[in-house]
Coordinates of C-alpha atoms in Angstrom, one line a residue:
X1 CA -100.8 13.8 23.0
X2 CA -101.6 16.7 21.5
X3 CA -98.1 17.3 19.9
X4 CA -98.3 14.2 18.5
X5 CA -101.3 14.6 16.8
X6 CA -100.1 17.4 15.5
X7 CA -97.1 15.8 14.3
X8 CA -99.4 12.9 12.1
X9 CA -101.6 15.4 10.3
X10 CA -98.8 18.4 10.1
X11 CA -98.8 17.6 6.3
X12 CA -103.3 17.6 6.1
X13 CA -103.6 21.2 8.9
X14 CA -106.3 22.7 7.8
X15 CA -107.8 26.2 9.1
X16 CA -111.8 27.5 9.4
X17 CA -112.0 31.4 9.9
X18 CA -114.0 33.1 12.6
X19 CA -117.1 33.9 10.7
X20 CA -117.5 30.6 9.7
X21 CA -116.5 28.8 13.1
X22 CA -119.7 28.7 15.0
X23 CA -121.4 27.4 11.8
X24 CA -118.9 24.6 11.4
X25 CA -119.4 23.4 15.2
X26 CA -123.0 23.3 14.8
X27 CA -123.7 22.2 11.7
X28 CA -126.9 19.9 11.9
X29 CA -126.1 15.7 11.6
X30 CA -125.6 14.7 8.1
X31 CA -127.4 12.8 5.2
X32 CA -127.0 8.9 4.9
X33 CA -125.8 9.7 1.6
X34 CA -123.4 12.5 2.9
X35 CA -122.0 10.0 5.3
X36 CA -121.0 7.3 2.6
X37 CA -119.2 9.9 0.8
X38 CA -117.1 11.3 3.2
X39 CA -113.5 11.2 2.5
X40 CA -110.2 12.8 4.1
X41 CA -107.2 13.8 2.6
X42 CA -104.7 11.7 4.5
X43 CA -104.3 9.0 7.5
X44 CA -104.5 11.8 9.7
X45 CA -106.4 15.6 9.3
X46 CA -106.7 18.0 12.1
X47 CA -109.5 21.0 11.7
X48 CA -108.3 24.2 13.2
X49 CA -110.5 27.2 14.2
X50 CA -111.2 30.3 17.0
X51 CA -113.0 29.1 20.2
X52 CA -116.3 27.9 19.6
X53 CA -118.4 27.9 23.5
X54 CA -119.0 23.9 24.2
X55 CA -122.4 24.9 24.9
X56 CA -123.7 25.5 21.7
X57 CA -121.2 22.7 20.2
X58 CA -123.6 20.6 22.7
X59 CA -127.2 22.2 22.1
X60 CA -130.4 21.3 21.2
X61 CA -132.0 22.6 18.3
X62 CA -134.5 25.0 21.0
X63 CA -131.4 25.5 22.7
X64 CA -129.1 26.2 20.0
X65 CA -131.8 29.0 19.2
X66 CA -132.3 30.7 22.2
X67 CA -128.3 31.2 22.6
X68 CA -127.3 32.3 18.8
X69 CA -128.3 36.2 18.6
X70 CA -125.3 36.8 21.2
X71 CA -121.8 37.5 20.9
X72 CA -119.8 36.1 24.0
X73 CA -119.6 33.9 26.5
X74 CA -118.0 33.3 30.2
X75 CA -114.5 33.1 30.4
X76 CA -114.3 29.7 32.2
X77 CA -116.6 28.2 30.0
X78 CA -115.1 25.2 27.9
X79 CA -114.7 25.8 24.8
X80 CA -114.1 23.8 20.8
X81 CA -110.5 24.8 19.1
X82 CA -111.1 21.5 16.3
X83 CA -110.1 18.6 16.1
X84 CA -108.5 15.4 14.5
X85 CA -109.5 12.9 12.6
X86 CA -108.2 9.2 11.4
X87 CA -109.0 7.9 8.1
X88 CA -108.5 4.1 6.8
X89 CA -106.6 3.0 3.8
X90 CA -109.1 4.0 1.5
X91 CA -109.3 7.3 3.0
X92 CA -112.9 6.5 4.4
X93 CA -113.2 8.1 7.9
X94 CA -112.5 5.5 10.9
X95 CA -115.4 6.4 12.9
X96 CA -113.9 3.7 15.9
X97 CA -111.1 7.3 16.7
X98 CA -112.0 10.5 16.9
X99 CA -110.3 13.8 18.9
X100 CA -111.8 17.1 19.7
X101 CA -108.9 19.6 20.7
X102 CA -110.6 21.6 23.9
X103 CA -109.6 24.7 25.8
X104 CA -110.6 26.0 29.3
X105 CA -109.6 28.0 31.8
X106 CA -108.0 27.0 35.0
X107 CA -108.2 29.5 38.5
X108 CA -104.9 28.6 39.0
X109 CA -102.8 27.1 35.8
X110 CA -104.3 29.4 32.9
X111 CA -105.8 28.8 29.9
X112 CA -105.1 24.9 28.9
X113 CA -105.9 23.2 26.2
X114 CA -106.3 19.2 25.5
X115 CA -107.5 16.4 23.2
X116 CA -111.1 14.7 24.4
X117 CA -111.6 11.5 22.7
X118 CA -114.7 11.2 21.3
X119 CA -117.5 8.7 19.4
X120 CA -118.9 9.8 15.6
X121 CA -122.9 9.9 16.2
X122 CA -125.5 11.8 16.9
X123 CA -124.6 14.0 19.3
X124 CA -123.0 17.1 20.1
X125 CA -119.5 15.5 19.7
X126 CA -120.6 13.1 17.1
X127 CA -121.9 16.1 14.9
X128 CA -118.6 17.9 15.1
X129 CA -116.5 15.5 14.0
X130 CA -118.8 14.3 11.3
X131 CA -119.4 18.1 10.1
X132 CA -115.3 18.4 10.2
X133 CA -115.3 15.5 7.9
X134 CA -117.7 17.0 5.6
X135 CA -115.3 20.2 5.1
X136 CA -112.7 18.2 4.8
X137 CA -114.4 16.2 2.1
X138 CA -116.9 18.7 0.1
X139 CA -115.2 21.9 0.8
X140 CA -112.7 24.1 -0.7
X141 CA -109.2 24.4 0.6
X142 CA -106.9 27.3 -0.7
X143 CA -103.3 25.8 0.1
X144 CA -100.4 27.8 1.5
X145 CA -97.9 29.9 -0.3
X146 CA -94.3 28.1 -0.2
X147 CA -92.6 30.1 3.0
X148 CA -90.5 33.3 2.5
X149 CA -86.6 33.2 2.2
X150 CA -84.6 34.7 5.0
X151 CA -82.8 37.1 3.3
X152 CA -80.5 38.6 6.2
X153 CA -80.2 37.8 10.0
X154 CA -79.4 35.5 12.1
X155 CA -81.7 32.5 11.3
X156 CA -84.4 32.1 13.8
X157 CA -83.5 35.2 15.8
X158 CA -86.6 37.6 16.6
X159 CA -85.6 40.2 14.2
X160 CA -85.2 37.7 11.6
X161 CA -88.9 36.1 12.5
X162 CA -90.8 39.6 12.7
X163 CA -89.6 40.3 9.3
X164 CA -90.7 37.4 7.7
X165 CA -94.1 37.7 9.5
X166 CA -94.2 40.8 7.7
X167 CA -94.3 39.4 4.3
X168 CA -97.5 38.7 2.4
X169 CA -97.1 35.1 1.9
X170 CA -96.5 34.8 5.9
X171 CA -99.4 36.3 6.4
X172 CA -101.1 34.3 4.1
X173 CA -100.6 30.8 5.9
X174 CA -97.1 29.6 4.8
X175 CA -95.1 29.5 8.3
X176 CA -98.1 27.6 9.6
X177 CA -98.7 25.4 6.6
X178 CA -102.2 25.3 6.9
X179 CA -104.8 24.9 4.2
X180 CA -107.3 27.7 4.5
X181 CA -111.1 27.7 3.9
X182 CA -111.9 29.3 0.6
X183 CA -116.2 29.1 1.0
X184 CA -118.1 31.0 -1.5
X185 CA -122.0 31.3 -0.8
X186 CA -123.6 28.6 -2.6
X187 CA -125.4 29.3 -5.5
X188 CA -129.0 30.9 -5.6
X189 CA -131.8 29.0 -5.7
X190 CA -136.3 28.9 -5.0
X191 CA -137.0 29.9 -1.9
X192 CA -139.2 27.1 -0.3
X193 CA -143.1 27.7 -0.4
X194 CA -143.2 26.3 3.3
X195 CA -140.6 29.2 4.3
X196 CA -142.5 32.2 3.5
X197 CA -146.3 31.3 3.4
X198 CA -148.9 29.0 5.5
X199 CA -147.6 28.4 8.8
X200 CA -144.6 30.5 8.7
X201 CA -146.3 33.5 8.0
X202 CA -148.3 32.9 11.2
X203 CA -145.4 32.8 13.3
X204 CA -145.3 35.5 16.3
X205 CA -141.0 35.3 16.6
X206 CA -138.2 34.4 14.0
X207 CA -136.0 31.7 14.5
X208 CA -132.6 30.2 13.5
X209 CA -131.8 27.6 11.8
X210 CA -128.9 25.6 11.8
X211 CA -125.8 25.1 9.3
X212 CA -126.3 21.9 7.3
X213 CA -124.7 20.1 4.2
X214 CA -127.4 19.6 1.4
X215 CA -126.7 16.7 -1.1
X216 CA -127.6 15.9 -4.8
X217 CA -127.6 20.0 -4.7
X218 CA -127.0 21.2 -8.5
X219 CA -123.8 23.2 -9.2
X220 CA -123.0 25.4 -11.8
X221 CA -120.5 24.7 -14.3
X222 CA -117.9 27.5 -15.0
X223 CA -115.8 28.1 -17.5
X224 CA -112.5 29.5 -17.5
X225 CA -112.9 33.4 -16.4
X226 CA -115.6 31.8 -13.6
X227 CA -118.7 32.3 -15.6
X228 CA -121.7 30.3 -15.6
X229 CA -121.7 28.7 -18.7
X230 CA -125.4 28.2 -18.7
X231 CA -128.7 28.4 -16.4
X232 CA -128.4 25.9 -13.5
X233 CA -131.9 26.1 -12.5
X234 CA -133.9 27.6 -15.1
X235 CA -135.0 26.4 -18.1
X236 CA -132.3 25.1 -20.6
X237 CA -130.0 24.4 -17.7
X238 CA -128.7 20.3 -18.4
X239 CA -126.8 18.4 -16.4
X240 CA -123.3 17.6 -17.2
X241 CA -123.8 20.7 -19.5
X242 CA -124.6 23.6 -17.4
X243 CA -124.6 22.1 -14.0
X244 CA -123.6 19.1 -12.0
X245 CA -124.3 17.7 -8.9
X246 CA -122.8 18.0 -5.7
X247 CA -123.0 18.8 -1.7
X248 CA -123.2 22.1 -0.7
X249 CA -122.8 23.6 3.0
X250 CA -125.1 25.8 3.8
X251 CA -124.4 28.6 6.8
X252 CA -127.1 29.0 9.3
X253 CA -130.2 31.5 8.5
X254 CA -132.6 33.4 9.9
X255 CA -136.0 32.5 9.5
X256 CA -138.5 35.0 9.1
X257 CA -136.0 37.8 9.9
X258 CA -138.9 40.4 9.8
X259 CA -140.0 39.0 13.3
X260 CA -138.4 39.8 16.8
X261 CA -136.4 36.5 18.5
X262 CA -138.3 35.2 21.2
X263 CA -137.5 36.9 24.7
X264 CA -135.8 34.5 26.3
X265 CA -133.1 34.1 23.6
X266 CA -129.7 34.0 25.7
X267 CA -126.9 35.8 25.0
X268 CA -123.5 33.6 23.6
X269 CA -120.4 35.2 24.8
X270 CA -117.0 35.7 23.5
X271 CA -114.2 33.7 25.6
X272 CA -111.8 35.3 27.8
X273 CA -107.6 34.5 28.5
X274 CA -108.5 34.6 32.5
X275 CA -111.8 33.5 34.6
X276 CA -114.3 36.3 35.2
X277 CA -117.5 36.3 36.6
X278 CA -120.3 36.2 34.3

């Protein structure tokens, strides 16, 4: 099942780095208006990306806080490796089909790793795939270099494939043909009254908050050289001149990073190839 659904979106791959993996996974549900704009690429897409623990793919928002200032988790734990997603005709996403791709580890057999099929809501799983969508549909993709030549050996052989994984373009996605993430930080903008005074400033811990796609959020307009051609939030900025509109993702942040995390903030663990105890 899995091969197969890597077969149908081999041509729409598309690959999340590590830094931005946990964000992706737990990105917070999406706008109405997010929702109706969502479109894919193709008939078929598959999302790519390190382990993310299940557990925090699943969380609460209290939850999701108290387990994001760690760094690992439990080897047996299951864990998030993406997933794939079906779009209609119109390249709308079918929300009747969604698959997460999973990994855990068994006592006996290993690491494994399988497709989970799962409903577009709400929920933990719901969120994922709707947040993959949103990348899929707002974000930027850098696409892969056209593969190196084999310029001597025996085609296929292991000297042959350690040399081309030498060369630049290799490393830069083109034996894998995957897309690759190109996120820049969005641009700056007012920091929210409600962030930094009133009943912020009164709390006793900080807190986290989760990664979300804004919508209607202004973007500057570039020119050539990747200059603002004007101000996109101060006066004189105009849209369709200076800026336009558009949805932005947003990583998660720290709020009120001057403040300790409360106590009880668990730890979030990196995953292991074998089971270990905690």
């Amino acid at each position: 099942m899995t091969t197969t659904a890597a077969y149908l979106a081999m041509d729409h791959t598309h690959f999340i780095p590590e830094d931005l993996a946990l964000d992706v996974t737990t990105t917070a549900a999406l706008s109405t208006g997010n929702r109706a704009a969502l479109r894919l690429p193709g008939p078929w897409a598959m999302v790519l990306h390190e382990p993310v623990p299940l557990t925090t793919v699943q969380a609460d928002d209290d939850e999701l806080e108290a387990l994001l200032d760690g760094e690992q988790v439990p080897g047996s734990s299951h864990a998030v490796l993406g997933g794939v997603l079906a779009a209609h005709p119109d390249h709308t996403v079918d929300t009747t089909l969604g698959l997460i791709l999973m990994t855990s580890v068994h006592p006996e057999r290993g690491r494994l790793r399988y497709l989970q099929p799962a409903l577009y809501g709400d929920h933990g799983a719901g969120r994922l795939l709707y947040s993959y969508a949103a990348q899929l549909a707002f974000a930027k993709w850098r696409q892969p270099p056209a593969p190196p030549i084999q310029e001597r050996g025996k085609p296929g052989s292991s000297k042959a494939l350690k040399r081309l994984a030498k060369h630049p373009d290799a490393r830069a996605g083109a034996l894998h043909r995957m897309n690759l993430l190109d996120y820049t930080p969005p641009p700056a903008e007012p920091t929210p009254a409600s962030e930094t005074s009133g009943a912020g400033a009164e709390r006793e811990y900080g807190t986290w908050r989760r990664a979300s796609w804004t919508e209607n959020t202004r973007l500057g307009i570039r020119d050539e050289h990747g200059n603002l051609v004007g101000p996109v939030y101060k006066d004189g900025a105009v849209e369709g001149q200076t800026y336009v509109r558009g949805s932005v993702f947003r990583p998660r942040s720290r709020i009120r990073p001057d403040l300790p995390l409360r106590p009880d903030t668990r730890t979030v663990y990196r995953l292991l190839d074998a089971p270990t105890a905690p």
